[in-house]
Amino acid sequence: MNIIKVLYLAIAGAFISGCASSSPDAVERIPFVEQLIRQMTIEEKVGQTAQITLDVITKGDSPYSSYEPLQMDSGLIEEAVAKYHVGSVLNTANNRARDMQTWHHVVSSIQKVATEKTRLKIPTLYGIDAIHGATYIAEATMFPQQIAQAATWNRDLVYQAAKATAAETRACNIPWNFSPALDLGTDARWPRMWETFGEDPYLISEMGAEVIKGYQGKQLNCSTSVAACLKHFIGYSTLASSGKDRTPSEISEISLREYHLPSFQKAVEAGAASVMINSGLINGIPVHSSYDIITGLLKNELGFNGLVVTDWADIENLHNRDKVASSHKEAIMLAFNAGVDMSMIPYNYVQYCELLVELVNEGQVSTERLDDAVRRILNLKYKLGLFENPLVKPNSDVFSKTHKKIAYTAASEAITLLKNEANVLPLSKTSKILIAGPNANSMRTVNGGWSYSWQGEKVEEFAKDYNTILEAVENKFGKNNVIHVPGVEYDMHGRTYVDEHRVNIDAAVEAAKNVDVVILCLGENTYTEKPGDLHDLMISENQEKLAIELGKTGKPIVLVLNEGRPRIIRRFADSMDAIIQTYLSGNHTGDALADILTGEVNPSGKLPYTYPMFSNSLGTYYHKHSEESKTPEGMYNYEGGFYPQFNFGHGLSYTSFAYSNLQVSQKEFDNSTVLSVSVDVENIGEMAGKEVVMLFSSDLYASIAPDVKRLRRFDKVLLNPGETKTVTFSITANDLSFINAQGKRVTEPGEFELTIANQAMTIKLIK
Ligand code: BGC
């Protein structure tokens, strides 16, 4: 496609989306920043939009790797930051976590050049993926991954974890975090499912808003705050039929607005400072080249006035991979005119800078667009306080016991008891235990990807001070009571997550004969993004065989799942007496699990996704009625039900809760009514426990087929034995709305069913 035609299409996009671009005017004018912009040359402005990866400016044989121990290369820093005015750096070097002192050295070496050897002394903006704690900081507290945080259904814990992550990240002079992921976790096959808050748009929105609050604090210029980066805008998680990462999606306007948009909208309203763009294609259009999505939807419609950054190499991908641009130059033009403000290049910044300067000089990217991008970047640097304080002082106290306690509590509230036949759990402390399975003795698998390294393969080296499941169980039940025979093992230092070896199922079966109970730890080794692509959602054949053979021994088996996505366990789930999902709950998974096994902690996690039973049935709980037909009467009585292994929201406790007395303030309401919905919840068991109270609504009839039900509110409450609490929620007609065939959010008059656990009532919206 030639450049003129592309430019025309980009402009035409403005009219298609119905809003001539007014967004540059809405971006805040900060006098200090405006003064700078007036003084900047085109080259200086272009440099600000460039982001490079750390390996580019360290000593090493090539830009792709660094020598160890790490040494910053002052010549290379000057070339990038002083000569080409590069405005941002990301990532760690050599794909490995660094300690606080090293981070101080890294960032101060860059800031020194930026603030002393450049004309305008503009500080550099350092960004990193601190997605469950400060991923690349050796001393960091590793919290549960997002999927496990969602399973806590505890807003405050999610907020606390984010706040602690921000403090630890900023203490290392990194003020920008590429998190949270607000993608919909609807496809169990996707290797980034665990980076999401699960499948429900409302749950994702609520947790996302807590993360923004925790990261950004009251002010970005505080030494414990970081700028959040919402990712990946938008529709990244909907994939081609293979379920593989970065495969093209087909998303209707209705689905995009109904399911994908709400969490981003809420996070933008919560003041999120930056947004990263979806690496993939929607309906054939790479999102990085979509004016309608970046400028039309994000900047104009949602009113996002912060910084938009690309994902890794995604401008080049418009040319190299997606073939919508016939050259790198055209790709840069497309992305900038679509509304991108900063390019995560990450290596060849010289070419990028030179081409963007040419595009501006030729008028193919307007100076207004360039100024808008630079303004958004400098505004963020200003708000972060980087002009005044480009560096904070090292303070290792930040890696505190308080943070570790939050991480432990989050793990203990995430872990979800899915099955507990004949109350096999909790276990007696004198039980003789066999621990088997490849996930029993690994810090790598409980943390997942993005832990000390991208794929998580370096975890064992950094997390030695924490307990694996085996170590925690030995500490709790006594070493003499625990035998460890894995039966199947992973290659713990390998980069590919699929390798399994040392398979000796007979040894595990033999060992089971001498114990009271088997704790079988199955799941996955670590991965993320494309390297985590999957051909088959069934749990691995070796692990399945191990479970089946152990099941035949007749010993009680507690299956502990430790996995980033729900792998299919149908063929042996029935022979497991208890099933516990630990997800990827971080460095404290082992300890939290051991406390649940003994009953010192009463489990309260609930599934944030539908756990599939069959590989061909990967639907979400909010499917359409046609996906769940009842068996018809008469001779054509085929079955057409929706059969997950476990439902969204499922999770058992060691106590029982009884619901009663569902009340609503008025049964007929209009668009201005605030309804108050309440229910009584009683702990009718023997042990104190936390219960997640979930309010669902079903639109009984609507102009487009309604979902069977949708989560509208939730709250987590602690109840002592015999205690009753009344939980009250406020909702309005807008909370019951949906996107109609015209792409508009509406609530149509008519009846709605509200349900909380086994309680139900019908309410009616009148005109
Ligand atoms: C991922 C992003 C991440 C970025 C920077 C990309 O490959 O898709 O989620 O923030 O790398 O590390």
PDB file of N, CA and C and ligand atoms in Angstrom, residues 90 129 178 192 231-232 236 246 276 311-312 344 450 529, ligand 1:
ATOM      1  N   LEU A  90      13.554   0.079  28.718  1.00  0.00           N
ATOM      2  CA  LEU A  90      12.747  -0.926  29.407  1.00  0.00           C
ATOM      3  C   LEU A  90      13.538  -2.194  29.644  1.00  0.00           C
ATOM      4  N   ASP A 129       8.169  -4.813  33.476  1.00  0.00           N
ATOM      5  CA  ASP A 129       7.007  -5.658  33.756  1.00  0.00           C
ATOM      6  C   ASP A 129       7.116  -6.167  35.187  1.00  0.00           C
ATOM      7  N   PHE A 178       4.515  -1.991  33.437  1.00  0.00           N
ATOM      8  CA  PHE A 178       3.642  -2.483  32.358  1.00  0.00           C
ATOM      9  C   PHE A 178       2.633  -3.478  32.925  1.00  0.00           C
ATOM     10  N   ARG A 192      -1.305 -16.836  28.019  1.00  0.00           N
ATOM     11  CA  ARG A 192      -1.286 -15.683  28.926  1.00  0.00           C
ATOM     12  C   ARG A 192      -2.563 -15.595  29.758  1.00  0.00           C
ATOM     13  N   LYS A 231      -2.870  -3.059  29.772  1.00  0.00           N
ATOM     14  CA  LYS A 231      -2.561  -3.778  28.540  1.00  0.00           C
ATOM     15  C   LYS A 231      -3.499  -4.956  28.403  1.00  0.00           C
ATOM     16  N   HIS A 232      -3.726  -5.382  27.193  1.00  0.00           N
ATOM     17  CA  HIS A 232      -3.157  -4.903  25.940  1.00  0.00           C
ATOM     18  C   HIS A 232      -4.360  -4.414  25.144  1.00  0.00           C
ATOM     19  N   TYR A 236      -6.914  -8.512  22.832  1.00  0.00           N
ATOM     20  CA  TYR A 236      -5.755  -9.399  22.635  1.00  0.00           C
ATOM     21  C   TYR A 236      -6.086 -10.875  22.901  1.00  0.00           C
ATOM     22  N   ARG A 246      -1.010 -14.354  19.990  1.00  0.00           N
ATOM     23  CA  ARG A 246      -0.859 -13.414  18.878  1.00  0.00           C
ATOM     24  C   ARG A 246      -1.359 -13.976  17.550  1.00  0.00           C
ATOM     25  N   MET A 276      -0.821   0.127  26.872  1.00  0.00           N
ATOM     26  CA  MET A 276      -0.046  -0.592  25.850  1.00  0.00           C
ATOM     27  C   MET A 276      -1.024  -1.225  24.859  1.00  0.00           C
ATOM     28  N   ASP A 311       3.496  -2.442  21.964  1.00  0.00           N
ATOM     29  CA  ASP A 311       4.099  -3.625  22.561  1.00  0.00           C
ATOM     30  C   ASP A 311       5.417  -3.871  21.805  1.00  0.00           C
ATOM     31  N   TRP A 312       6.155  -4.861  22.254  1.00  0.00           N
ATOM     32  CA  TRP A 312       7.513  -5.183  21.800  1.00  0.00           C
ATOM     33  C   TRP A 312       7.595  -5.289  20.272  1.00  0.00           C
ATOM     34  N   MET A 344       8.048   0.889  21.499  1.00  0.00           N
ATOM     35  CA  MET A 344       8.937  -0.069  22.174  1.00  0.00           C
ATOM     36  C   MET A 344       9.724  -0.736  21.052  1.00  0.00           C
ATOM     37  N   TRP A 450       7.319 -14.668  33.909  1.00  0.00           N
ATOM     38  CA  TRP A 450       7.568 -13.320  34.421  1.00  0.00           C
ATOM     39  C   TRP A 450       7.958 -13.380  35.896  1.00  0.00           C
ATOM     40  N   GLU A 529       3.554 -16.010  26.799  1.00  0.00           N
ATOM     41  CA  GLU A 529       3.523 -15.598  25.398  1.00  0.00           C
ATOM     42  C   GLU A 529       3.725 -16.795  24.460  1.00  0.00           C
TER      43      GLU A 529
HETATM   44  C1  BGC B   1       4.537  -8.385  26.135  1.00  0.00           C
HETATM   45  C2  BGC B   1       4.074  -7.253  27.036  1.00  0.00           C
HETATM   46  C3  BGC B   1       5.239  -6.731  27.824  1.00  0.00           C
HETATM   47  C4  BGC B   1       6.334  -6.283  26.873  1.00  0.00           C
HETATM   48  C5  BGC B   1       7.522  -5.660  27.562  1.00  0.00           C
HETATM   49  C6  BGC B   1       5.774  -8.027  25.342  1.00  0.00           C
HETATM   50  O1  BGC B   1       6.304  -9.119  24.684  1.00  0.00           O
HETATM   51  O2  BGC B   1       3.482  -8.730  25.260  1.00  0.00           O
HETATM   52  O3  BGC B   1       3.041  -7.712  27.876  1.00  0.00           O
HETATM   53  O4  BGC B   1       4.816  -5.672  28.650  1.00  0.00           O
HETATM   54  O5  BGC B   1       6.765  -7.424  26.144  1.00  0.00           O
HETATM   55  O6  BGC B   1       8.272  -6.574  28.244  1.00  0.00           O
END
